[in-house]
PDB file of C-alpha atoms in Angstrom:
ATOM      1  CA  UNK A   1     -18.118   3.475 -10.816  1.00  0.00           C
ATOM      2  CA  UNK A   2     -15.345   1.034  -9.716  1.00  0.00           C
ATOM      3  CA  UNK A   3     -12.023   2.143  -8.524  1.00  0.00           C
ATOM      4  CA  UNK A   4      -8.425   0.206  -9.207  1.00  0.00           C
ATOM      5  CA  UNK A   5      -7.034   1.704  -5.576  1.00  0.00           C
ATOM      6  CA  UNK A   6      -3.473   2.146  -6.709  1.00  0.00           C
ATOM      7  CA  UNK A   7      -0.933   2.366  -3.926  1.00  0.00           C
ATOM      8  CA  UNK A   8       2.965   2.169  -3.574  1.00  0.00           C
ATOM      9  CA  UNK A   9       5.136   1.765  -0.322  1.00  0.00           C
ATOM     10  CA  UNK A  10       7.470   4.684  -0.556  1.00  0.00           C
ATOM     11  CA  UNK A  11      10.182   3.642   1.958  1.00  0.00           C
ATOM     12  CA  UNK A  12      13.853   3.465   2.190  1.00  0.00           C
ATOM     13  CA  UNK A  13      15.202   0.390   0.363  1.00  0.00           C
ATOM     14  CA  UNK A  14      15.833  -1.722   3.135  1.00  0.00           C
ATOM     15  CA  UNK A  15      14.654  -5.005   2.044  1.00  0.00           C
ATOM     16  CA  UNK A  16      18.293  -6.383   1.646  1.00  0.00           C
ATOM     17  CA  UNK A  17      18.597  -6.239   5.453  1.00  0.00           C
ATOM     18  CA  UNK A  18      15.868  -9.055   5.492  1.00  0.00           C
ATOM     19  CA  UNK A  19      18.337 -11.468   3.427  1.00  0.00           C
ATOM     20  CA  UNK A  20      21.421 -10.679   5.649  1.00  0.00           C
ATOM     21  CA  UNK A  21      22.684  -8.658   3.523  1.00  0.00           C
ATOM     22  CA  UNK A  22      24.046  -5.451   4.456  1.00  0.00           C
ATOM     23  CA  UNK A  23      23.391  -2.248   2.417  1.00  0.00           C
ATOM     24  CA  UNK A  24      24.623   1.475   3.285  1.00  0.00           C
ATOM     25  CA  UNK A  25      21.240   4.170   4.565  1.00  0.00           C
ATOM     26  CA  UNK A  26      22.440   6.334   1.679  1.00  0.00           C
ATOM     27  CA  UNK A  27      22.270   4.042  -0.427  1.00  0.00           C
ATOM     28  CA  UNK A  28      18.729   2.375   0.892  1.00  0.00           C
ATOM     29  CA  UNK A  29      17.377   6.303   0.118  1.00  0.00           C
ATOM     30  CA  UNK A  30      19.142   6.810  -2.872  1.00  0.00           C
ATOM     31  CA  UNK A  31      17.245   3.681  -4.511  1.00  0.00           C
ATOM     32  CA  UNK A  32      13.846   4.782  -2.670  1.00  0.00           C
ATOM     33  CA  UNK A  33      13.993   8.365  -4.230  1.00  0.00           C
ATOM     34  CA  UNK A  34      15.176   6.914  -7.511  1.00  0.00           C
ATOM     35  CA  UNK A  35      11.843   4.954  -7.331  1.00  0.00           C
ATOM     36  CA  UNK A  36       9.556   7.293  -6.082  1.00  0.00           C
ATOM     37  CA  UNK A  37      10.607   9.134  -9.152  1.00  0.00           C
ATOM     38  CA  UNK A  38       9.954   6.588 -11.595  1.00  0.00           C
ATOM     39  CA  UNK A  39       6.518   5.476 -10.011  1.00  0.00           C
ATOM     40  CA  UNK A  40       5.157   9.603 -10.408  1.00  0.00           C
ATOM     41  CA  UNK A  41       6.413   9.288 -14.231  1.00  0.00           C
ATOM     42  CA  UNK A  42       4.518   5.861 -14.429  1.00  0.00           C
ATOM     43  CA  UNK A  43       1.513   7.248 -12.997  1.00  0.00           C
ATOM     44  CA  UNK A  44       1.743  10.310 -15.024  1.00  0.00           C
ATOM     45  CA  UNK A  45       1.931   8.067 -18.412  1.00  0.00           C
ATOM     46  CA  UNK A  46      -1.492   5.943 -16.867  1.00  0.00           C
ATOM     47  CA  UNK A  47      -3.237   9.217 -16.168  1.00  0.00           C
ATOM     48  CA  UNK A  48      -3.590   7.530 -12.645  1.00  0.00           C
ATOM     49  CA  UNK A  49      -3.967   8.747  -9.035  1.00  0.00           C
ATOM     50  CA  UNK A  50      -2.486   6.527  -6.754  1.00  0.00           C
ATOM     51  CA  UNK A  51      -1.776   6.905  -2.676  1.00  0.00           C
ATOM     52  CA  UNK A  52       1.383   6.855  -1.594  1.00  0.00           C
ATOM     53  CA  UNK A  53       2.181   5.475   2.044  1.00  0.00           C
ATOM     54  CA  UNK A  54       5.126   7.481   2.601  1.00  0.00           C
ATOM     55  CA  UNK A  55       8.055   7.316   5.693  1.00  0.00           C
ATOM     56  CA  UNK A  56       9.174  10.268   7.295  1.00  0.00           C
ATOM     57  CA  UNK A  57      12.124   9.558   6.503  1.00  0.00           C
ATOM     58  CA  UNK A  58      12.106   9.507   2.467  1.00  0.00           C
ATOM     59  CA  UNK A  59       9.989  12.714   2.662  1.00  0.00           C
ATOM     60  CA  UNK A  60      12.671  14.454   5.005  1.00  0.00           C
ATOM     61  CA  UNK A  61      15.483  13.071   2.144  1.00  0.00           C
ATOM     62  CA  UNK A  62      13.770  13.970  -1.406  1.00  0.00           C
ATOM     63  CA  UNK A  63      10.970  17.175  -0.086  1.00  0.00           C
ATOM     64  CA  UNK A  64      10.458  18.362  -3.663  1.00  0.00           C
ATOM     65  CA  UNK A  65       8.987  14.965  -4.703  1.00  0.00           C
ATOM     66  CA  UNK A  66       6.796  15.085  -1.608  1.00  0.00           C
ATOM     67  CA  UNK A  67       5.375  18.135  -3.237  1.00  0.00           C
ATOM     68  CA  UNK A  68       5.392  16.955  -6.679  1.00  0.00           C
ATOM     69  CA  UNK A  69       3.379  13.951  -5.589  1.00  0.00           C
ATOM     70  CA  UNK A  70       0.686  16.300  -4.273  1.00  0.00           C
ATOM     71  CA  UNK A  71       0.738  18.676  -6.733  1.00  0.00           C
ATOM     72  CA  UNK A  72       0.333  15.850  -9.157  1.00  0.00           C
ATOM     73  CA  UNK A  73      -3.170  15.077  -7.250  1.00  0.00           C
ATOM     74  CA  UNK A  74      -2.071  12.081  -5.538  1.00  0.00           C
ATOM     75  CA  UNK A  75      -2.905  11.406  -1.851  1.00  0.00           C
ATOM     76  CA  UNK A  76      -0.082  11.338   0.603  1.00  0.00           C
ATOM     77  CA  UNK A  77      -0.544   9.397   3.706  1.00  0.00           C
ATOM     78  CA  UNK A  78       2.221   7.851   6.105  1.00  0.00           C
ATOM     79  CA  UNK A  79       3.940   4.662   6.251  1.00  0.00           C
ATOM     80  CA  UNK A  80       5.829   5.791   9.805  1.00  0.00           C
ATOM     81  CA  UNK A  81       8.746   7.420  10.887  1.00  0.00           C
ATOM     82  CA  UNK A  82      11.352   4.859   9.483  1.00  0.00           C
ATOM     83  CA  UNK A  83      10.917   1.241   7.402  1.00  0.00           C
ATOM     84  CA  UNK A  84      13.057  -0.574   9.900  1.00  0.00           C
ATOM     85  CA  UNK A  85      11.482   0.651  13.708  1.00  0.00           C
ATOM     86  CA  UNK A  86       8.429   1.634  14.673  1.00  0.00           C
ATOM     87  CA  UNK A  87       7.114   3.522  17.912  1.00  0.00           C
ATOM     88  CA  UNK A  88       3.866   4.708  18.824  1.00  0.00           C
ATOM     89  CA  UNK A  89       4.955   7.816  18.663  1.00  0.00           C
ATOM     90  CA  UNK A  90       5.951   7.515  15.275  1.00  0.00           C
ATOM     91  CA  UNK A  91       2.200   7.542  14.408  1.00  0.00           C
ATOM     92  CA  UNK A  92       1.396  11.590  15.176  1.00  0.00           C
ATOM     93  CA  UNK A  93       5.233  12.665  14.141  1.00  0.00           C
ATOM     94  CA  UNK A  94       5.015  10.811  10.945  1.00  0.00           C
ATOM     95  CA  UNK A  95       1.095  12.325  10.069  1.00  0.00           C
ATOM     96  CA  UNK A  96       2.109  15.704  11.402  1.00  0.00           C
ATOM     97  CA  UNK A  97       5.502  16.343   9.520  1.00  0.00           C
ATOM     98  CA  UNK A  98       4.798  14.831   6.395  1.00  0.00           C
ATOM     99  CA  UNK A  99       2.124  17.356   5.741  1.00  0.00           C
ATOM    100  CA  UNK A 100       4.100  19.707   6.825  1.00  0.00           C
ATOM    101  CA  UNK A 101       6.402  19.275   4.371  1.00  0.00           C
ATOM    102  CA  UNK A 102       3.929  18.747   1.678  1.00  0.00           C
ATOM    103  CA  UNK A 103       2.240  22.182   2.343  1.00  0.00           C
ATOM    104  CA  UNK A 104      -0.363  24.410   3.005  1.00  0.00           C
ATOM    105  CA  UNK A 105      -3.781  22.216   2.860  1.00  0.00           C
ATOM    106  CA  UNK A 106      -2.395  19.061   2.755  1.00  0.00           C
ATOM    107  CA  UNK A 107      -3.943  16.670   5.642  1.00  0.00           C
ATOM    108  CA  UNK A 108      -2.572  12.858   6.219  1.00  0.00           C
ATOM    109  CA  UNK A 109      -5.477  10.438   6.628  1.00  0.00           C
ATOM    110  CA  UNK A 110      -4.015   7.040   6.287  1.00  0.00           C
ATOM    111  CA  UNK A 111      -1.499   5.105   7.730  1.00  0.00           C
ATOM    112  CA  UNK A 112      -0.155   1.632   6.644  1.00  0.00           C
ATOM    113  CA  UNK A 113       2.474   0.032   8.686  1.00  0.00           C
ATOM    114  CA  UNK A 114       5.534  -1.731   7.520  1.00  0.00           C
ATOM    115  CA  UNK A 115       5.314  -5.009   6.798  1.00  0.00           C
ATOM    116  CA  UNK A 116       1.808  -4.433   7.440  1.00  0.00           C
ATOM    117  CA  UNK A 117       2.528  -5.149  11.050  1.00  0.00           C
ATOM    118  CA  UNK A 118      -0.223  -5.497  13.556  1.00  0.00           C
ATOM    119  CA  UNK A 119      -0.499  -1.720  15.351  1.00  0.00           C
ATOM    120  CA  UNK A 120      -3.670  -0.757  18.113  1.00  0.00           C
ATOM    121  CA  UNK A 121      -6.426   0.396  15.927  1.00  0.00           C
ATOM    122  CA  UNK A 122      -6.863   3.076  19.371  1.00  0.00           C
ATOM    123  CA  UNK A 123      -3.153   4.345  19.023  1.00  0.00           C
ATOM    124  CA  UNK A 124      -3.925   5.345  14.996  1.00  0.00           C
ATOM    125  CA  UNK A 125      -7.186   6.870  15.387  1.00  0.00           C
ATOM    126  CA  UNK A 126      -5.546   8.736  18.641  1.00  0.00           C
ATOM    127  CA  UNK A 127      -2.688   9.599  16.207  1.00  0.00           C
ATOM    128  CA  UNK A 128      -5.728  11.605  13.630  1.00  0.00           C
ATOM    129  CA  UNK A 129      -5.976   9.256  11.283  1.00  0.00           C
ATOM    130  CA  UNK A 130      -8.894   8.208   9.826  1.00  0.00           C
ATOM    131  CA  UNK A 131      -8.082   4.893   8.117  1.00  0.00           C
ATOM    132  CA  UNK A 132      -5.565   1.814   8.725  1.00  0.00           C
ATOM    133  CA  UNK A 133      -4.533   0.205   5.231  1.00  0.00           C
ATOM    134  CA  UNK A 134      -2.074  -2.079   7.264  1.00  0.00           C
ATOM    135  CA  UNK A 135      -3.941  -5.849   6.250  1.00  0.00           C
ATOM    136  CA  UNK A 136      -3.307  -8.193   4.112  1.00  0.00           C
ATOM    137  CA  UNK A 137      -6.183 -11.055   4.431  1.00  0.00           C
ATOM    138  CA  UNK A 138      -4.699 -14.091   3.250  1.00  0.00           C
ATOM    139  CA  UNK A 139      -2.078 -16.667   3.783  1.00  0.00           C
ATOM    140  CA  UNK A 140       1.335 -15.638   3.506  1.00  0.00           C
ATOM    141  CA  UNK A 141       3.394 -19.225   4.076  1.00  0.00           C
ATOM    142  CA  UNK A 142       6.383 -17.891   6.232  1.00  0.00           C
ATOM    143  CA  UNK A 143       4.655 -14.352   7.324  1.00  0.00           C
ATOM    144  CA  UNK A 144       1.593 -14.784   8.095  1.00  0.00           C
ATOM    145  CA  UNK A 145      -1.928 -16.275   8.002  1.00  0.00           C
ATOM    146  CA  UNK A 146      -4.945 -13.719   7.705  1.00  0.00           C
ATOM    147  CA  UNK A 147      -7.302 -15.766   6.177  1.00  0.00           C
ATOM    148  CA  UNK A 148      -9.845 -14.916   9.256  1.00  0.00           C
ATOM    149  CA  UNK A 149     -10.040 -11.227   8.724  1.00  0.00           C
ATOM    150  CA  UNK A 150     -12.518  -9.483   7.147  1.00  0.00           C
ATOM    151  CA  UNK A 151     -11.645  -9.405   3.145  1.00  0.00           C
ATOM    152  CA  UNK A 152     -13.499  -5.795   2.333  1.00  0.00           C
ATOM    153  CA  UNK A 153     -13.088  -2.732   4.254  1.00  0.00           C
ATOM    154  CA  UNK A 154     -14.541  -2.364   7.566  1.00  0.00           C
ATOM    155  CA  UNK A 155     -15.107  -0.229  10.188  1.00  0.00           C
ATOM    156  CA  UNK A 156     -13.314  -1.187  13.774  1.00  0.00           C
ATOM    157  CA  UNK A 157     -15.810   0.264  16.478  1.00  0.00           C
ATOM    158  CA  UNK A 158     -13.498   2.467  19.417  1.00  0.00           C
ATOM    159  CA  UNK A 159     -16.123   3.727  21.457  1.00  0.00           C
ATOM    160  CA  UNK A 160     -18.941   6.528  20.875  1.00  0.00           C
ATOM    161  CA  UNK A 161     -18.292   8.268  17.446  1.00  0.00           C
ATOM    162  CA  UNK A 162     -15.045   6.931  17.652  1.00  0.00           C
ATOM    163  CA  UNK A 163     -14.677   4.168  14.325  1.00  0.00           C
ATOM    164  CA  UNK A 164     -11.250   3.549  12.259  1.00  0.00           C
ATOM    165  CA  UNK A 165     -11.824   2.197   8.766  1.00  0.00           C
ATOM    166  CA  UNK A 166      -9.635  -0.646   8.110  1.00  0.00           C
ATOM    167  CA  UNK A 167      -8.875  -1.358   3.974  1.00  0.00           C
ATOM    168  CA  UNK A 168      -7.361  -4.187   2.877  1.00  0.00           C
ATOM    169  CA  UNK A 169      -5.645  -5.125   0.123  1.00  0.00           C
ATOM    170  CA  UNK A 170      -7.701  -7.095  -2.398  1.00  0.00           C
ATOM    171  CA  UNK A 171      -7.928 -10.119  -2.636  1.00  0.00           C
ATOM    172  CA  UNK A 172     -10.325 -12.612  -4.887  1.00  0.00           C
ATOM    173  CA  UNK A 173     -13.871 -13.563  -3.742  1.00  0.00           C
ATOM    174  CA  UNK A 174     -14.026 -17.155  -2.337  1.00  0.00           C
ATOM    175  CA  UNK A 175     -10.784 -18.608  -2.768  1.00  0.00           C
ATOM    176  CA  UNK A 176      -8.693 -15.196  -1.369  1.00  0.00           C
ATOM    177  CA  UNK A 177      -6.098 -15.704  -4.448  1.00  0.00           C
ATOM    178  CA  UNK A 178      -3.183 -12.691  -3.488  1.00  0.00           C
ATOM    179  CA  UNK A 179      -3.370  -9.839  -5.401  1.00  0.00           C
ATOM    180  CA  UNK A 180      -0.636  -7.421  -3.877  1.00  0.00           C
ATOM    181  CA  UNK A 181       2.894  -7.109  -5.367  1.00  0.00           C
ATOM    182  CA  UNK A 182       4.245 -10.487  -5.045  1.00  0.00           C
ATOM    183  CA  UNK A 183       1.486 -11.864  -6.615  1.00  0.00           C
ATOM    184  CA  UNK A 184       1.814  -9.963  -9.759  1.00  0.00           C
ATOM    185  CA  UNK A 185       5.812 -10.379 -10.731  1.00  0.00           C
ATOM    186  CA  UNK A 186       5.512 -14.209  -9.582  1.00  0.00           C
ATOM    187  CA  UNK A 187       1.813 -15.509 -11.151  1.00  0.00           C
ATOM    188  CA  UNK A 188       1.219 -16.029 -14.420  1.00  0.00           C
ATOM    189  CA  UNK A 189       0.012 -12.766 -15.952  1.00  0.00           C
ATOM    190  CA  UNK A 190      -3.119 -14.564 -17.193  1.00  0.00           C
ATOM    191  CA  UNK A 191      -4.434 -15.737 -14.059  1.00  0.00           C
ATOM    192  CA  UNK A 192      -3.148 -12.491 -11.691  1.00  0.00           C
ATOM    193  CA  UNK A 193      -5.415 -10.408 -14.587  1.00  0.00           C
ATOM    194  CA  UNK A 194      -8.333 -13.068 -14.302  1.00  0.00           C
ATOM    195  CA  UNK A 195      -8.512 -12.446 -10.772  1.00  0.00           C
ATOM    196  CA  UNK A 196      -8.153  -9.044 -11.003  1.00  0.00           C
ATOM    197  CA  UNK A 197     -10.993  -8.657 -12.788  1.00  0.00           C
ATOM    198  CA  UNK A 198     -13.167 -10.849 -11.191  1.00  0.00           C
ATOM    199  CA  UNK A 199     -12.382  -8.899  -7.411  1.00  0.00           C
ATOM    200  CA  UNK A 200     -13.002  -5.798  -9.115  1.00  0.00           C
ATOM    201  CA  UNK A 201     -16.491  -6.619 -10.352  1.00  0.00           C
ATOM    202  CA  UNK A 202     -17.423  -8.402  -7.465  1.00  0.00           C
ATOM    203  CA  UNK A 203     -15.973  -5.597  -4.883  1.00  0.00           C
ATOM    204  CA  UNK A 204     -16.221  -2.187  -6.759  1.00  0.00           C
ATOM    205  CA  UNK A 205     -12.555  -1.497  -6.103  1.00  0.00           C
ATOM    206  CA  UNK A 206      -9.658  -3.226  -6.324  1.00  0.00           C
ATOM    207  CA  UNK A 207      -7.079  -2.347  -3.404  1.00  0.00           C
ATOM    208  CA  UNK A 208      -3.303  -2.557  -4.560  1.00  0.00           C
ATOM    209  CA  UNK A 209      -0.286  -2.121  -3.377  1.00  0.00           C
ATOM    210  CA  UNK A 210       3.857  -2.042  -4.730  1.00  0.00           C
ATOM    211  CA  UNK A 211       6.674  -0.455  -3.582  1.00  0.00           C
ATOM    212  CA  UNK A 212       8.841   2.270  -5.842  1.00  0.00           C
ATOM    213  CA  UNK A 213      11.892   0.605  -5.517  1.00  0.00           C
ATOM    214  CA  UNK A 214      10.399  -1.842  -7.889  1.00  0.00           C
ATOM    215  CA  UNK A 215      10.933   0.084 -10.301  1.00  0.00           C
ATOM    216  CA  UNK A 216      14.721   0.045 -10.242  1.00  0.00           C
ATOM    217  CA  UNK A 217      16.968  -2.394 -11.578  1.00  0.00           C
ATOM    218  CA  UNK A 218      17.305  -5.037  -9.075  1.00  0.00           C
ATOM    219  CA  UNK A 219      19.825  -7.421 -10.760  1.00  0.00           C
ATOM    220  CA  UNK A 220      22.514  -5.540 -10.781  1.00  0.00           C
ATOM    221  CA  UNK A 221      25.689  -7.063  -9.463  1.00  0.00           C
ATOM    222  CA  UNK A 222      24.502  -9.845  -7.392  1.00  0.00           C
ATOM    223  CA  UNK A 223      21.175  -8.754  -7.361  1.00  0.00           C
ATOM    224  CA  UNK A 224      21.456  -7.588  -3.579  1.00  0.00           C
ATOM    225  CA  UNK A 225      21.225 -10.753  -2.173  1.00  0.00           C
ATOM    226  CA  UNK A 226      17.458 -10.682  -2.383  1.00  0.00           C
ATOM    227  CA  UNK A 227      15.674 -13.857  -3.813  1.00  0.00           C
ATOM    228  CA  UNK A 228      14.164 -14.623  -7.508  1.00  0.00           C
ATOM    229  CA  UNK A 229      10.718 -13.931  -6.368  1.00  0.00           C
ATOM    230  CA  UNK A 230      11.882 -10.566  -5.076  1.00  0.00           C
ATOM    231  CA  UNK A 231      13.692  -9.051  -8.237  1.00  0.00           C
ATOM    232  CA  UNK A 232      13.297 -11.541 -10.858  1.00  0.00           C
ATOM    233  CA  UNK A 233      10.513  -8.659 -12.212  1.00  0.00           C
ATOM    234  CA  UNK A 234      11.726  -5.639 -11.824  1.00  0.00           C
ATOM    235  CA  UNK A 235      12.861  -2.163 -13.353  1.00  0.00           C
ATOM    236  CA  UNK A 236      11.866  -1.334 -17.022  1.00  0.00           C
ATOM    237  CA  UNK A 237      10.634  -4.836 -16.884  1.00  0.00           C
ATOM    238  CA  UNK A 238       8.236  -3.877 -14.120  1.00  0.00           C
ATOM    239  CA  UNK A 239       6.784  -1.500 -15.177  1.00  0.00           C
ATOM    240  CA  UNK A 240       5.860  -2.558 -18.695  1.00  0.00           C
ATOM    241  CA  UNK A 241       3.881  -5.087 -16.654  1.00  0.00           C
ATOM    242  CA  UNK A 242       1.858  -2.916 -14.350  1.00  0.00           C
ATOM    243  CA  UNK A 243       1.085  -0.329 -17.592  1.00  0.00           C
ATOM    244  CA  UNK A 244      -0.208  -3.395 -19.419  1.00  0.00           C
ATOM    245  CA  UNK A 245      -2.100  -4.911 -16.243  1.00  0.00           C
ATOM    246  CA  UNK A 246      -3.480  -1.762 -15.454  1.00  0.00           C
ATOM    247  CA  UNK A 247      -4.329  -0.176 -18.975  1.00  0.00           C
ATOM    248  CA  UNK A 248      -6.546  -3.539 -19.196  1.00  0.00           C
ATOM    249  CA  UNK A 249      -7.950  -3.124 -15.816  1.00  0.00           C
ATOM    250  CA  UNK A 250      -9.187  -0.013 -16.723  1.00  0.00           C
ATOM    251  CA  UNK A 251     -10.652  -0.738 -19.835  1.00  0.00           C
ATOM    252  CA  UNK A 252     -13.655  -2.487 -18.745  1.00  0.00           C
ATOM    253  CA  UNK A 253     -17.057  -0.228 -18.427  1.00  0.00           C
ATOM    254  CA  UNK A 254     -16.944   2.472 -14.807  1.00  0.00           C
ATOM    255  CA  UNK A 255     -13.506   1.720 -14.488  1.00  0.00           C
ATOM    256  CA  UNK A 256     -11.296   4.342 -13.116  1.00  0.00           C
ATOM    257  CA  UNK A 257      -8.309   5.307 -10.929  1.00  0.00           C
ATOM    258  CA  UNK A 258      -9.321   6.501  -7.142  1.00  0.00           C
ATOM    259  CA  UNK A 259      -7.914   7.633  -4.108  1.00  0.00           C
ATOM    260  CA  UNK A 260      -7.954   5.505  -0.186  1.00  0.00           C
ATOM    261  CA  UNK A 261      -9.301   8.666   1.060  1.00  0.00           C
ATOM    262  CA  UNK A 262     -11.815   8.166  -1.534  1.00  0.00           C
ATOM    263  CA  UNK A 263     -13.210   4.778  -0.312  1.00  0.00           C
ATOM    264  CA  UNK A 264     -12.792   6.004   3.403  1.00  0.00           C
ATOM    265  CA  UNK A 265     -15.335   9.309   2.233  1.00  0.00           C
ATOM    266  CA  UNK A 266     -17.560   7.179   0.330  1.00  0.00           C
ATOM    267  CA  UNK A 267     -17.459   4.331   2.934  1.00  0.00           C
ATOM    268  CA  UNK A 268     -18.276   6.694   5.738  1.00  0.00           C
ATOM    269  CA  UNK A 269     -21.197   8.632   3.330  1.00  0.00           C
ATOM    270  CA  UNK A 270     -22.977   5.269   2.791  1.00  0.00           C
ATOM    271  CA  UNK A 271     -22.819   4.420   6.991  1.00  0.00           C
ATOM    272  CA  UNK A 272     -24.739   7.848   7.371  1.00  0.00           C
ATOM    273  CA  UNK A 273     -27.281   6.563   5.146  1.00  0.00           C
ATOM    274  CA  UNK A 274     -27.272   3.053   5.763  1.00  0.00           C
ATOM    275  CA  UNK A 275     -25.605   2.220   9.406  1.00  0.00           C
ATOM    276  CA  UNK A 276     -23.032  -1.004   8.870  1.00  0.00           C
ATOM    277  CA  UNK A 277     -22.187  -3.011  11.447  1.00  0.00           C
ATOM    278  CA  UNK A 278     -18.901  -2.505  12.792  1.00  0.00           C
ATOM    279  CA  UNK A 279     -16.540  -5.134  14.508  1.00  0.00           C
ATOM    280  CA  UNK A 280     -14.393  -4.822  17.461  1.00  0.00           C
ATOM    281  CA  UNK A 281     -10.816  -4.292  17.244  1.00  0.00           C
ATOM    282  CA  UNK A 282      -9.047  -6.655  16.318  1.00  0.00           C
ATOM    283  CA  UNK A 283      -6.817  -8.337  19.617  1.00  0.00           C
ATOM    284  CA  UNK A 284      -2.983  -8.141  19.532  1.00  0.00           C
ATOM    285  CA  UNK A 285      -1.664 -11.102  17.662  1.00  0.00           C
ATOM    286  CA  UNK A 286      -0.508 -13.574  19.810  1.00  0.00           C
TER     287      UNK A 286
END
C-alpha cells in the first residue's frame, strides 16, 4: 500500500504581515476558520484523511471544528501556540490543550513548526511528541537551502530509547523537484503530477502539505498585498486543482489516503523488526 500523506497548516492568516502589510487578528482568524471549513468539506468530497497541524490559537477560536475534524477521522497534531511567536513552552501547552479541546481519547503526536523553523529535536520529544514534520529538504531561493538533509523520514537518535521521527515533506528522487504547496499553484500541472507520481512509487508515500486559507478567495480587493505566486491559485480555483491532482494520485494500483501518525506507527513497527540506523540531531542552524 502507498499513502498520499495529506496535510494542511491550520493557522491564523497571517501571511500578509510577511509583505508589510497590515491585517486585523480578527480578521487573520476569521479567514483561517473560513478555511479550515472549506478544507474538512474538500476532504469529505475526496473521501480523504488528512493531518492537520493545528495552532492553539485557531482551536481556542473555532472548538467545534476542532471536534469535527476528529470526529471526521482526521489526525490532529499541533502547529504551536500562535503562527507569529514561538516559545519552548509553546511545545507542551500547544500538545496538551489542543487535545483537550478535541476530547476524551484524543492524543497529539506531531508537531510541525511555522515556517518549518528549525526547533531542538530534545525540546519536542521532551514536549511528548513523537514525530517532528517541521522539514522541508530542498532549496528554497530566499528561505532556505535543505538540500543536505535526509529526503525520507528518519529517526533522530536522543539517547537510550529516546528517538524522534523526523518526516519530511516529499520531494522527487534525484533531482529533489518541490512538491509542497508552492509548487503545485506555480508548476505546470503536468510536471507537479509527473513528479508526484514518480516520488510516490519510488517512496511509498507521498508527504504533502497546504494551508486552509488557500482555500479562500485571495484576490479580493488588492489581493492583500501578497504576491502572484502566493494567491494567483487560490479559492474555488484551488481546490478544483488539488481534487483533480489528488483524484489522479489516487488512482494508480495501492493507492490510498493515510495518516502522519500512520507512517510514524509503521516506521517505528519496521525498526522493531529490522533496526535502522538513526542519525544525530541535527545542530542549530547557524
Amino acid at each position: 500500500m502507498r499513502s498520499i500523506l495529506l496535510s494542511f497548516d491550520a493557522e491564523e492568516f497571517d501571511i500578509p504581515l510577511e509583505y508589510g502589510r497590515a491585517i486585523d487578528p480578527d480578521e487573520q482568524l476569521r479567514i483561517g476558520g473560513e478555511g479550515l471549513e472549506r478544507s474538512l468539506d474538500l476532504c469529505g468530497r475526496l473521501g480523504a484523511r488528512a493531518t492537520f497541524f493545528t495552532t492553539l490559537t485557531i482551536a481556542r477560536a473555532f472548538p467545534a471544528l476542532i471536534r469535527r475534524l476528529v470526529g471526521e477521522g482526521h489526525e490532529l497534531a499541533s502547529h504551536g501556540v500562535r503562527h507569529s511567536s514561538f516559545t519552548d513552552a509553546d511545545l507542551l501547552e500547544s500538545r496538551t490543550e489542543l487535545a483537550r479541546i478535541a476530547g476524551s481519547g484524543v492524543t497529539v503526536r506531531g508537531f510541525r513548526r511555522a515556517r518549518l523553523a528549525w526547533t531542538d529535536p530534545r525540546t519536542i520529544l521532551d514536549a511528548g511528541y513523537t514525530y517532528n514534520a517541521s522539514e522541508n529538504p530542498i532549496w528554497l531561493p530566499g528561505r532556505y537551502n535543505r538540500l543536505g538533509r535526509p529526503r525520507m523520514p528518519t529517526f533522530v537518535d536522543l539517547g537510550p530509547g529516546r528517538t524522534l521521527l523526523t518526516i519530511p515533506a516529499s520531494c522527487s528522487p534525484l533531482i529533489r523537484w518541490p512538491l509542497f504547496w508552492l509548487a503545485y499553484k506555480n508548476s505546470p500541472r503536468v510536471l507537479t503530477s509527473m513528479m508526484s507520481r514518480w516520488t510516490l512509487a519510488h517512496d511509498g508515500h507521498l508527504a504533502l502539505y497546504f494551508h486552509p486559507w488557500e482555500l479562500c478567495d485571495l484576490n479580493a480587493g488588492d489581493g492583500f498585498g501578497l504576491p502572484g505566486v502566493v494567491r494567483r491559485v487560490s479559492g474555488d480555483r484551488f481546490a478544483r486543482l488539488l481534487e483533480l491532482t489528488l483524484n489522479q494520485l489516487r488512482s494508480g494500483p495501492g493507492v490510498d489516503f493515510g495518516l502522519y501518525a500512520d507512517l510514524d506507527d509503521q516506521a517505528r513497527a519496521d525498526r522493531t523488526r529490522h533496526p535502522l540506523r538513526v542519525a544525530p540531531p541535527e545542530p542549530r542552524p547557524s
